[in-house]
Amino acid sequence: MDIADLAERVAQGERRALARAITLVESARADHRQQAAALMDALPKDRQALRIGLSGTPGVGKSTFIESFGMMLVDQGLKVAVLAVDPSSTRSGGSILGDKTRMDRLSRVPNAFIRPSPSQTHLGGVARRSREAVALCEAAGFDVVLIETVGVGQSETVVAQMADIFLLLLAPAGGDELQGVKRGIMEIADIILINKADGDLKPAATRTCADYAGALRLLRKRSQDPAGFPKAMMVSALQEQGLKDVWTDLTGLRDWRQSNGFWEATRADQARYWFEQDVRNALLSQLETAPAKARLAMLSQDVETGAKTPAAAAEEFLADLRKADASNR
């Protein structure tokens, strides 16, 4: 694979090259990882998109919101990339990857790019290489990158480590004020969107929005927020209501953070976070070697029979790893 040629075609905005590059960075093969690192180094570093993380429980309407929101942005002349993460089966390891089917209109627009990826065994609502995929979309010249997580719970907050602004979608009658002040995903959200605020659900959406607006006022003030943020808003993705107000607030928040120095500081913190994650992942990959698997199986049998305690077996395995590392130097 000609990495320099691939990087150049990605920088020119070629969609097939972008798709191929994302496939490369998602690969777990050792040779592909080396090629992916070379590709990331060869990309232009002067392009930045607005990275928007979007999360919510299953069935809240994330895909419908992204399609309606993305179509509105495309109509304004912006290029929109959607990175959708699909849950993987714990039994078969497979994923449906059906987000393009759900976003039928947006998938046919030339200025939009939709890439579904399996979550595999990675926790946190995103795929293991979603961060690199975001950087590839930026290098390809997209103005907005929407990162849709799998349906997540209160502790799935990894997407905030790769986004500039984090949106949380909730359904009407999804909880009261007590639910709203629970820590976790609530306190990292920049804007909480009460979706499906139309028809018979509109009164319930109004009450839910008021509950969460009150709950947000009880949370500790964050230094990176201007007055009025974080906030709760009502939208109807199906009726395409409230989307322009969301975009106005998003761009206003972006501009304020850029002018007050929080934008670059947050991205620097995120870069450091992902460096540490890559180190951890590299250390964990040592467990996938044949000798390590064999030693793990032997010690696991000792633990099962009661010959060794889990703590003692773990310490013995780590001691073996240290010895192997020292002998390889």
PDB file of C-alpha atoms in Angstrom, residues 98-314:
ATOM      1  CA  GLY A  98     -27.326  -0.455   9.464  1.00  0.00           C
ATOM      2  CA  ASP A  99     -26.967   3.270  10.083  1.00  0.00           C
ATOM      3  CA  LYS A 100     -26.831   4.126   6.376  1.00  0.00           C
ATOM      4  CA  THR A 101     -30.209   2.449   5.995  1.00  0.00           C
ATOM      5  CA  ARG A 102     -31.618   4.621   8.774  1.00  0.00           C
ATOM      6  CA  MET A 103     -30.108   7.786   7.244  1.00  0.00           C
ATOM      7  CA  ASP A 104     -31.339   7.189   3.713  1.00  0.00           C
ATOM      8  CA  ARG A 105     -31.571  10.855   2.671  1.00  0.00           C
ATOM      9  CA  LEU A 106     -28.263  11.925   4.149  1.00  0.00           C
ATOM     10  CA  SER A 107     -26.401   8.936   2.697  1.00  0.00           C
ATOM     11  CA  ARG A 108     -27.245  10.092  -0.842  1.00  0.00           C
ATOM     12  CA  VAL A 109     -25.978  13.666  -0.413  1.00  0.00           C
ATOM     13  CA  PRO A 110     -22.564  14.320  -2.049  1.00  0.00           C
ATOM     14  CA  ASN A 111     -21.371  16.552   0.812  1.00  0.00           C
ATOM     15  CA  ALA A 112     -22.122  13.930   3.469  1.00  0.00           C
ATOM     16  CA  PHE A 113     -20.114  10.864   4.442  1.00  0.00           C
ATOM     17  CA  ILE A 114     -21.480   8.132   6.733  1.00  0.00           C
ATOM     18  CA  ARG A 115     -19.240   5.443   8.157  1.00  0.00           C
ATOM     19  CA  PRO A 116     -20.644   2.784  10.527  1.00  0.00           C
ATOM     20  CA  SER A 117     -18.104   0.902  12.641  1.00  0.00           C
ATOM     21  CA  PRO A 118     -18.449  -2.004  15.101  1.00  0.00           C
ATOM     22  CA  SER A 119     -17.763  -1.325  18.764  1.00  0.00           C
ATOM     23  CA  GLN A 120     -16.138  -4.787  19.053  1.00  0.00           C
ATOM     24  CA  THR A 121     -14.974  -5.253  22.657  1.00  0.00           C
ATOM     25  CA  HIS A 122     -14.301  -1.564  23.293  1.00  0.00           C
ATOM     26  CA  LEU A 123     -16.307   0.006  26.116  1.00  0.00           C
ATOM     27  CA  GLY A 124     -17.469   3.587  26.397  1.00  0.00           C
ATOM     28  CA  GLY A 125     -19.911   3.705  23.485  1.00  0.00           C
ATOM     29  CA  VAL A 126     -17.309   4.270  20.746  1.00  0.00           C
ATOM     30  CA  ALA A 127     -15.051   2.101  18.619  1.00  0.00           C
ATOM     31  CA  ARG A 128     -11.403   1.641  19.533  1.00  0.00           C
ATOM     32  CA  ARG A 129     -10.143   3.693  16.576  1.00  0.00           C
ATOM     33  CA  SER A 130     -12.880   6.323  16.358  1.00  0.00           C
ATOM     34  CA  ARG A 131     -10.366   9.033  17.275  1.00  0.00           C
ATOM     35  CA  GLU A 132      -8.221   8.277  14.211  1.00  0.00           C
ATOM     36  CA  ALA A 133     -11.342   8.173  12.041  1.00  0.00           C
ATOM     37  CA  VAL A 134     -12.248  11.675  13.250  1.00  0.00           C
ATOM     38  CA  ALA A 135      -8.766  12.930  12.323  1.00  0.00           C
ATOM     39  CA  LEU A 136      -9.094  11.367   8.863  1.00  0.00           C
ATOM     40  CA  CYS A 137     -12.415  13.123   8.287  1.00  0.00           C
ATOM     41  CA  GLU A 138     -10.842  16.426   9.328  1.00  0.00           C
ATOM     42  CA  ALA A 139      -7.948  15.869   6.936  1.00  0.00           C
ATOM     43  CA  ALA A 140     -10.454  15.138   4.159  1.00  0.00           C
ATOM     44  CA  GLY A 141     -11.901  18.619   4.558  1.00  0.00           C
ATOM     45  CA  PHE A 142     -15.170  17.984   6.392  1.00  0.00           C
ATOM     46  CA  ASP A 143     -16.517  20.929   8.365  1.00  0.00           C
ATOM     47  CA  VAL A 144     -18.543  18.990  10.942  1.00  0.00           C
ATOM     48  CA  VAL A 145     -17.906  15.489  12.281  1.00  0.00           C
ATOM     49  CA  LEU A 146     -20.784  13.863  14.160  1.00  0.00           C
ATOM     50  CA  ILE A 147     -19.771  10.949  16.385  1.00  0.00           C
ATOM     51  CA  GLU A 148     -22.778   8.811  17.235  1.00  0.00           C
ATOM     52  CA  THR A 149     -22.248   6.356  20.074  1.00  0.00           C
ATOM     53  CA  VAL A 150     -24.044   3.115  20.703  1.00  0.00           C
ATOM     54  CA  GLY A 151     -27.016   3.334  23.037  1.00  0.00           C
ATOM     55  CA  VAL A 152     -25.272   4.030  26.332  1.00  0.00           C
ATOM     56  CA  GLY A 153     -25.820   4.402  30.041  1.00  0.00           C
ATOM     57  CA  GLN A 154     -24.749   6.936  32.635  1.00  0.00           C
ATOM     58  CA  SER A 155     -21.079   5.933  32.797  1.00  0.00           C
ATOM     59  CA  GLU A 156     -20.309   5.697  29.052  1.00  0.00           C
ATOM     60  CA  THR A 157     -18.441   8.959  28.570  1.00  0.00           C
ATOM     61  CA  VAL A 158     -15.443   8.169  26.339  1.00  0.00           C
ATOM     62  CA  VAL A 159     -16.943  10.072  23.405  1.00  0.00           C
ATOM     63  CA  ALA A 160     -16.410  13.322  25.311  1.00  0.00           C
ATOM     64  CA  GLN A 161     -12.653  12.672  25.039  1.00  0.00           C
ATOM     65  CA  MET A 162     -12.767  13.054  21.243  1.00  0.00           C
ATOM     66  CA  ALA A 163     -15.451  15.727  20.797  1.00  0.00           C
ATOM     67  CA  ASP A 164     -15.433  19.506  21.087  1.00  0.00           C
ATOM     68  CA  ILE A 165     -19.086  19.635  22.100  1.00  0.00           C
ATOM     69  CA  PHE A 166     -21.134  16.825  23.602  1.00  0.00           C
ATOM     70  CA  LEU A 167     -24.874  16.442  23.006  1.00  0.00           C
ATOM     71  CA  LEU A 168     -27.034  14.104  25.062  1.00  0.00           C
ATOM     72  CA  LEU A 169     -30.390  13.038  23.614  1.00  0.00           C
ATOM     73  CA  LEU A 170     -33.164  12.061  25.999  1.00  0.00           C
ATOM     74  CA  ALA A 171     -36.736  10.919  25.476  1.00  0.00           C
ATOM     75  CA  PRO A 172     -39.772  12.647  27.000  1.00  0.00           C
ATOM     76  CA  ALA A 173     -40.721  11.387  30.454  1.00  0.00           C
ATOM     77  CA  GLY A 174     -37.279   9.802  30.741  1.00  0.00           C
ATOM     78  CA  GLY A 175     -36.705  10.865  34.332  1.00  0.00           C
ATOM     79  CA  ASP A 176     -37.261  13.493  37.016  1.00  0.00           C
ATOM     80  CA  GLU A 177     -34.972  16.054  38.628  1.00  0.00           C
ATOM     81  CA  LEU A 178     -33.264  13.388  40.729  1.00  0.00           C
ATOM     82  CA  GLN A 179     -32.340  11.503  37.549  1.00  0.00           C
ATOM     83  CA  GLY A 180     -31.002  14.745  36.131  1.00  0.00           C
ATOM     84  CA  VAL A 181     -28.533  15.441  38.934  1.00  0.00           C
ATOM     85  CA  LYS A 182     -26.962  11.981  38.818  1.00  0.00           C
ATOM     86  CA  ARG A 183     -23.290  12.168  38.022  1.00  0.00           C
ATOM     87  CA  GLY A 184     -21.695  10.615  34.987  1.00  0.00           C
ATOM     88  CA  ILE A 185     -22.917  11.370  31.515  1.00  0.00           C
ATOM     89  CA  MET A 186     -25.133  14.228  32.687  1.00  0.00           C
ATOM     90  CA  GLU A 187     -22.326  16.377  34.012  1.00  0.00           C
ATOM     91  CA  ILE A 188     -20.225  16.183  30.848  1.00  0.00           C
ATOM     92  CA  ALA A 189     -23.061  17.114  28.475  1.00  0.00           C
ATOM     93  CA  ASP A 190     -22.945  20.602  26.978  1.00  0.00           C
ATOM     94  CA  ILE A 191     -26.512  20.511  25.681  1.00  0.00           C
ATOM     95  CA  ILE A 192     -29.261  18.079  26.658  1.00  0.00           C
ATOM     96  CA  LEU A 193     -31.804  17.622  23.876  1.00  0.00           C
ATOM     97  CA  ILE A 194     -35.266  16.326  24.662  1.00  0.00           C
ATOM     98  CA  ASN A 195     -36.178  14.671  21.373  1.00  0.00           C
ATOM     99  CA  LYS A 196     -39.627  13.682  20.054  1.00  0.00           C
ATOM    100  CA  ALA A 197     -41.122  16.979  21.284  1.00  0.00           C
ATOM    101  CA  ASP A 198     -44.106  16.749  18.941  1.00  0.00           C
ATOM    102  CA  GLY A 199     -47.677  15.497  18.886  1.00  0.00           C
ATOM    103  CA  ASP A 200     -48.945  13.814  22.037  1.00  0.00           C
ATOM    104  CA  LEU A 201     -45.452  13.728  23.520  1.00  0.00           C
ATOM    105  CA  LYS A 202     -44.945  17.499  23.473  1.00  0.00           C
ATOM    106  CA  PRO A 203     -46.428  18.171  26.969  1.00  0.00           C
ATOM    107  CA  ALA A 204     -44.267  15.400  28.439  1.00  0.00           C
ATOM    108  CA  ALA A 205     -41.234  16.794  26.603  1.00  0.00           C
ATOM    109  CA  THR A 206     -41.903  20.250  28.037  1.00  0.00           C
ATOM    110  CA  ARG A 207     -42.019  18.871  31.585  1.00  0.00           C
ATOM    111  CA  THR A 208     -38.895  16.768  31.052  1.00  0.00           C
ATOM    112  CA  CYS A 209     -37.011  19.742  29.633  1.00  0.00           C
ATOM    113  CA  ALA A 210     -37.979  21.849  32.637  1.00  0.00           C
ATOM    114  CA  ASP A 211     -36.883  19.069  35.029  1.00  0.00           C
ATOM    115  CA  TYR A 212     -33.464  18.771  33.454  1.00  0.00           C
ATOM    116  CA  ALA A 213     -33.017  22.529  33.130  1.00  0.00           C
ATOM    117  CA  GLY A 214     -33.586  22.777  36.869  1.00  0.00           C
ATOM    118  CA  ALA A 215     -31.247  19.865  37.560  1.00  0.00           C
ATOM    119  CA  LEU A 216     -28.450  21.415  35.480  1.00  0.00           C
ATOM    120  CA  ARG A 217     -28.544  24.544  37.633  1.00  0.00           C
ATOM    121  CA  LEU A 218     -27.633  22.373  40.631  1.00  0.00           C
ATOM    122  CA  LEU A 219     -24.468  21.007  39.030  1.00  0.00           C
ATOM    123  CA  ARG A 220     -21.114  22.565  39.790  1.00  0.00           C
ATOM    124  CA  LYS A 221     -20.169  25.372  37.395  1.00  0.00           C
ATOM    125  CA  ARG A 222     -17.572  24.342  34.807  1.00  0.00           C
ATOM    126  CA  SER A 223     -14.863  26.768  33.780  1.00  0.00           C
ATOM    127  CA  GLN A 224     -15.283  26.000  30.065  1.00  0.00           C
ATOM    128  CA  ASP A 225     -18.939  27.098  29.988  1.00  0.00           C
ATOM    129  CA  PRO A 226     -20.303  30.579  29.254  1.00  0.00           C
ATOM    130  CA  ALA A 227     -23.431  31.858  30.958  1.00  0.00           C
ATOM    131  CA  GLY A 228     -26.447  29.668  30.238  1.00  0.00           C
ATOM    132  CA  PHE A 229     -24.512  26.437  29.627  1.00  0.00           C
ATOM    133  CA  PRO A 230     -24.996  23.572  29.956  1.00  0.00           C
ATOM    134  CA  LYS A 231     -28.608  23.829  28.898  1.00  0.00           C
ATOM    135  CA  ALA A 232     -31.633  21.692  28.079  1.00  0.00           C
ATOM    136  CA  MET A 233     -33.592  22.178  24.852  1.00  0.00           C
ATOM    137  CA  MET A 234     -36.527  20.550  23.075  1.00  0.00           C
ATOM    138  CA  VAL A 235     -36.273  19.296  19.496  1.00  0.00           C
ATOM    139  CA  SER A 236     -38.280  17.199  17.096  1.00  0.00           C
ATOM    140  CA  ALA A 237     -35.980  15.426  14.664  1.00  0.00           C
ATOM    141  CA  LEU A 238     -38.970  13.948  12.845  1.00  0.00           C
ATOM    142  CA  GLN A 239     -40.648  17.333  12.323  1.00  0.00           C
ATOM    143  CA  GLU A 240     -37.264  19.097  11.993  1.00  0.00           C
ATOM    144  CA  GLN A 241     -38.174  21.587  14.709  1.00  0.00           C
ATOM    145  CA  GLY A 242     -35.599  23.289  16.922  1.00  0.00           C
ATOM    146  CA  LEU A 243     -32.600  22.194  14.847  1.00  0.00           C
ATOM    147  CA  LYS A 244     -31.577  25.717  13.824  1.00  0.00           C
ATOM    148  CA  ASP A 245     -31.656  26.804  17.462  1.00  0.00           C
ATOM    149  CA  VAL A 246     -29.373  23.889  18.360  1.00  0.00           C
ATOM    150  CA  TRP A 247     -26.892  24.903  15.643  1.00  0.00           C
ATOM    151  CA  THR A 248     -26.962  28.532  16.776  1.00  0.00           C
ATOM    152  CA  ASP A 249     -26.157  27.491  20.343  1.00  0.00           C
ATOM    153  CA  LEU A 250     -23.469  25.055  19.184  1.00  0.00           C
ATOM    154  CA  THR A 251     -21.637  27.642  17.105  1.00  0.00           C
ATOM    155  CA  GLY A 252     -22.012  30.230  19.862  1.00  0.00           C
ATOM    156  CA  LEU A 253     -20.473  27.846  22.382  1.00  0.00           C
ATOM    157  CA  ARG A 254     -17.671  26.989  19.951  1.00  0.00           C
ATOM    158  CA  ASP A 255     -16.858  30.649  19.322  1.00  0.00           C
ATOM    159  CA  TRP A 256     -16.823  31.479  23.037  1.00  0.00           C
ATOM    160  CA  ARG A 257     -14.512  28.584  23.881  1.00  0.00           C
ATOM    161  CA  GLN A 258     -12.156  29.452  21.032  1.00  0.00           C
ATOM    162  CA  SER A 259     -11.921  33.106  22.044  1.00  0.00           C
ATOM    163  CA  ASN A 260     -11.355  32.234  25.712  1.00  0.00           C
ATOM    164  CA  GLY A 261      -8.636  29.607  25.217  1.00  0.00           C
ATOM    165  CA  PHE A 262     -10.641  26.541  26.213  1.00  0.00           C
ATOM    166  CA  TRP A 263     -10.804  25.051  22.719  1.00  0.00           C
ATOM    167  CA  GLU A 264      -7.097  24.344  22.274  1.00  0.00           C
ATOM    168  CA  ALA A 265      -6.645  23.424  25.937  1.00  0.00           C
ATOM    169  CA  THR A 266      -9.360  20.777  25.689  1.00  0.00           C
ATOM    170  CA  ARG A 267      -7.878  19.314  22.516  1.00  0.00           C
ATOM    171  CA  ALA A 268      -4.455  19.175  24.157  1.00  0.00           C
ATOM    172  CA  ASP A 269      -5.929  17.319  27.152  1.00  0.00           C
ATOM    173  CA  GLN A 270      -7.657  14.911  24.778  1.00  0.00           C
ATOM    174  CA  ALA A 271      -4.402  14.238  22.898  1.00  0.00           C
ATOM    175  CA  ARG A 272      -2.673  13.390  26.183  1.00  0.00           C
ATOM    176  CA  TYR A 273      -5.582  11.108  27.175  1.00  0.00           C
ATOM    177  CA  TRP A 274      -5.360   9.143  23.917  1.00  0.00           C
ATOM    178  CA  PHE A 275      -1.588   8.844  24.201  1.00  0.00           C
ATOM    179  CA  GLU A 276      -2.042   7.176  27.588  1.00  0.00           C
ATOM    180  CA  GLN A 277      -4.784   4.943  26.167  1.00  0.00           C
ATOM    181  CA  ASP A 278      -2.520   3.831  23.324  1.00  0.00           C
ATOM    182  CA  VAL A 279       0.178   2.912  25.847  1.00  0.00           C
ATOM    183  CA  ARG A 280      -2.341   0.879  27.866  1.00  0.00           C
ATOM    184  CA  ASN A 281      -3.623  -0.866  24.737  1.00  0.00           C
ATOM    185  CA  ALA A 282      -0.065  -1.717  23.677  1.00  0.00           C
ATOM    186  CA  LEU A 283       0.605  -3.240  27.087  1.00  0.00           C
ATOM    187  CA  LEU A 284      -2.617  -5.263  26.934  1.00  0.00           C
ATOM    188  CA  SER A 285      -1.698  -6.538  23.470  1.00  0.00           C
ATOM    189  CA  GLN A 286       1.172  -8.444  25.092  1.00  0.00           C
ATOM    190  CA  LEU A 287      -1.468 -10.770  26.529  1.00  0.00           C
ATOM    191  CA  GLU A 288      -2.424 -11.856  22.997  1.00  0.00           C
ATOM    192  CA  THR A 289       0.886 -13.575  22.227  1.00  0.00           C
ATOM    193  CA  ALA A 290       0.985 -17.388  22.140  1.00  0.00           C
ATOM    194  CA  PRO A 291       3.324 -17.794  25.169  1.00  0.00           C
ATOM    195  CA  ALA A 292       1.237 -15.375  27.235  1.00  0.00           C
ATOM    196  CA  LYS A 293      -2.003 -17.184  26.345  1.00  0.00           C
ATOM    197  CA  ALA A 294      -0.473 -20.531  27.260  1.00  0.00           C
ATOM    198  CA  ARG A 295       0.787 -19.224  30.591  1.00  0.00           C
ATOM    199  CA  LEU A 296      -2.593 -17.618  31.320  1.00  0.00           C
ATOM    200  CA  ALA A 297      -4.378 -20.905  30.587  1.00  0.00           C
ATOM    201  CA  MET A 298      -2.051 -22.804  32.940  1.00  0.00           C
ATOM    202  CA  LEU A 299      -2.482 -20.311  35.778  1.00  0.00           C
ATOM    203  CA  SER A 300      -6.233 -20.133  35.194  1.00  0.00           C
ATOM    204  CA  GLN A 301      -6.441 -23.879  35.726  1.00  0.00           C
ATOM    205  CA  ASP A 302      -4.521 -23.532  38.994  1.00  0.00           C
ATOM    206  CA  VAL A 303      -6.986 -20.851  40.120  1.00  0.00           C
ATOM    207  CA  GLU A 304      -9.978 -22.988  39.141  1.00  0.00           C
ATOM    208  CA  THR A 305      -8.701 -25.962  41.146  1.00  0.00           C
ATOM    209  CA  GLY A 306      -7.820 -23.802  44.136  1.00  0.00           C
ATOM    210  CA  ALA A 307      -4.094 -24.482  43.893  1.00  0.00           C
ATOM    211  CA  LYS A 308      -3.441 -20.737  43.676  1.00  0.00           C
ATOM    212  CA  THR A 309      -5.401 -17.672  44.703  1.00  0.00           C
ATOM    213  CA  PRO A 310      -6.320 -15.206  41.918  1.00  0.00           C
ATOM    214  CA  ALA A 311      -4.029 -12.546  43.418  1.00  0.00           C
ATOM    215  CA  ALA A 312      -1.034 -14.916  43.669  1.00  0.00           C
ATOM    216  CA  ALA A 313      -1.566 -16.220  40.139  1.00  0.00           C
ATOM    217  CA  ALA A 314      -1.795 -12.690  38.776  1.00  0.00           C
TER     218      ALA A 314
END
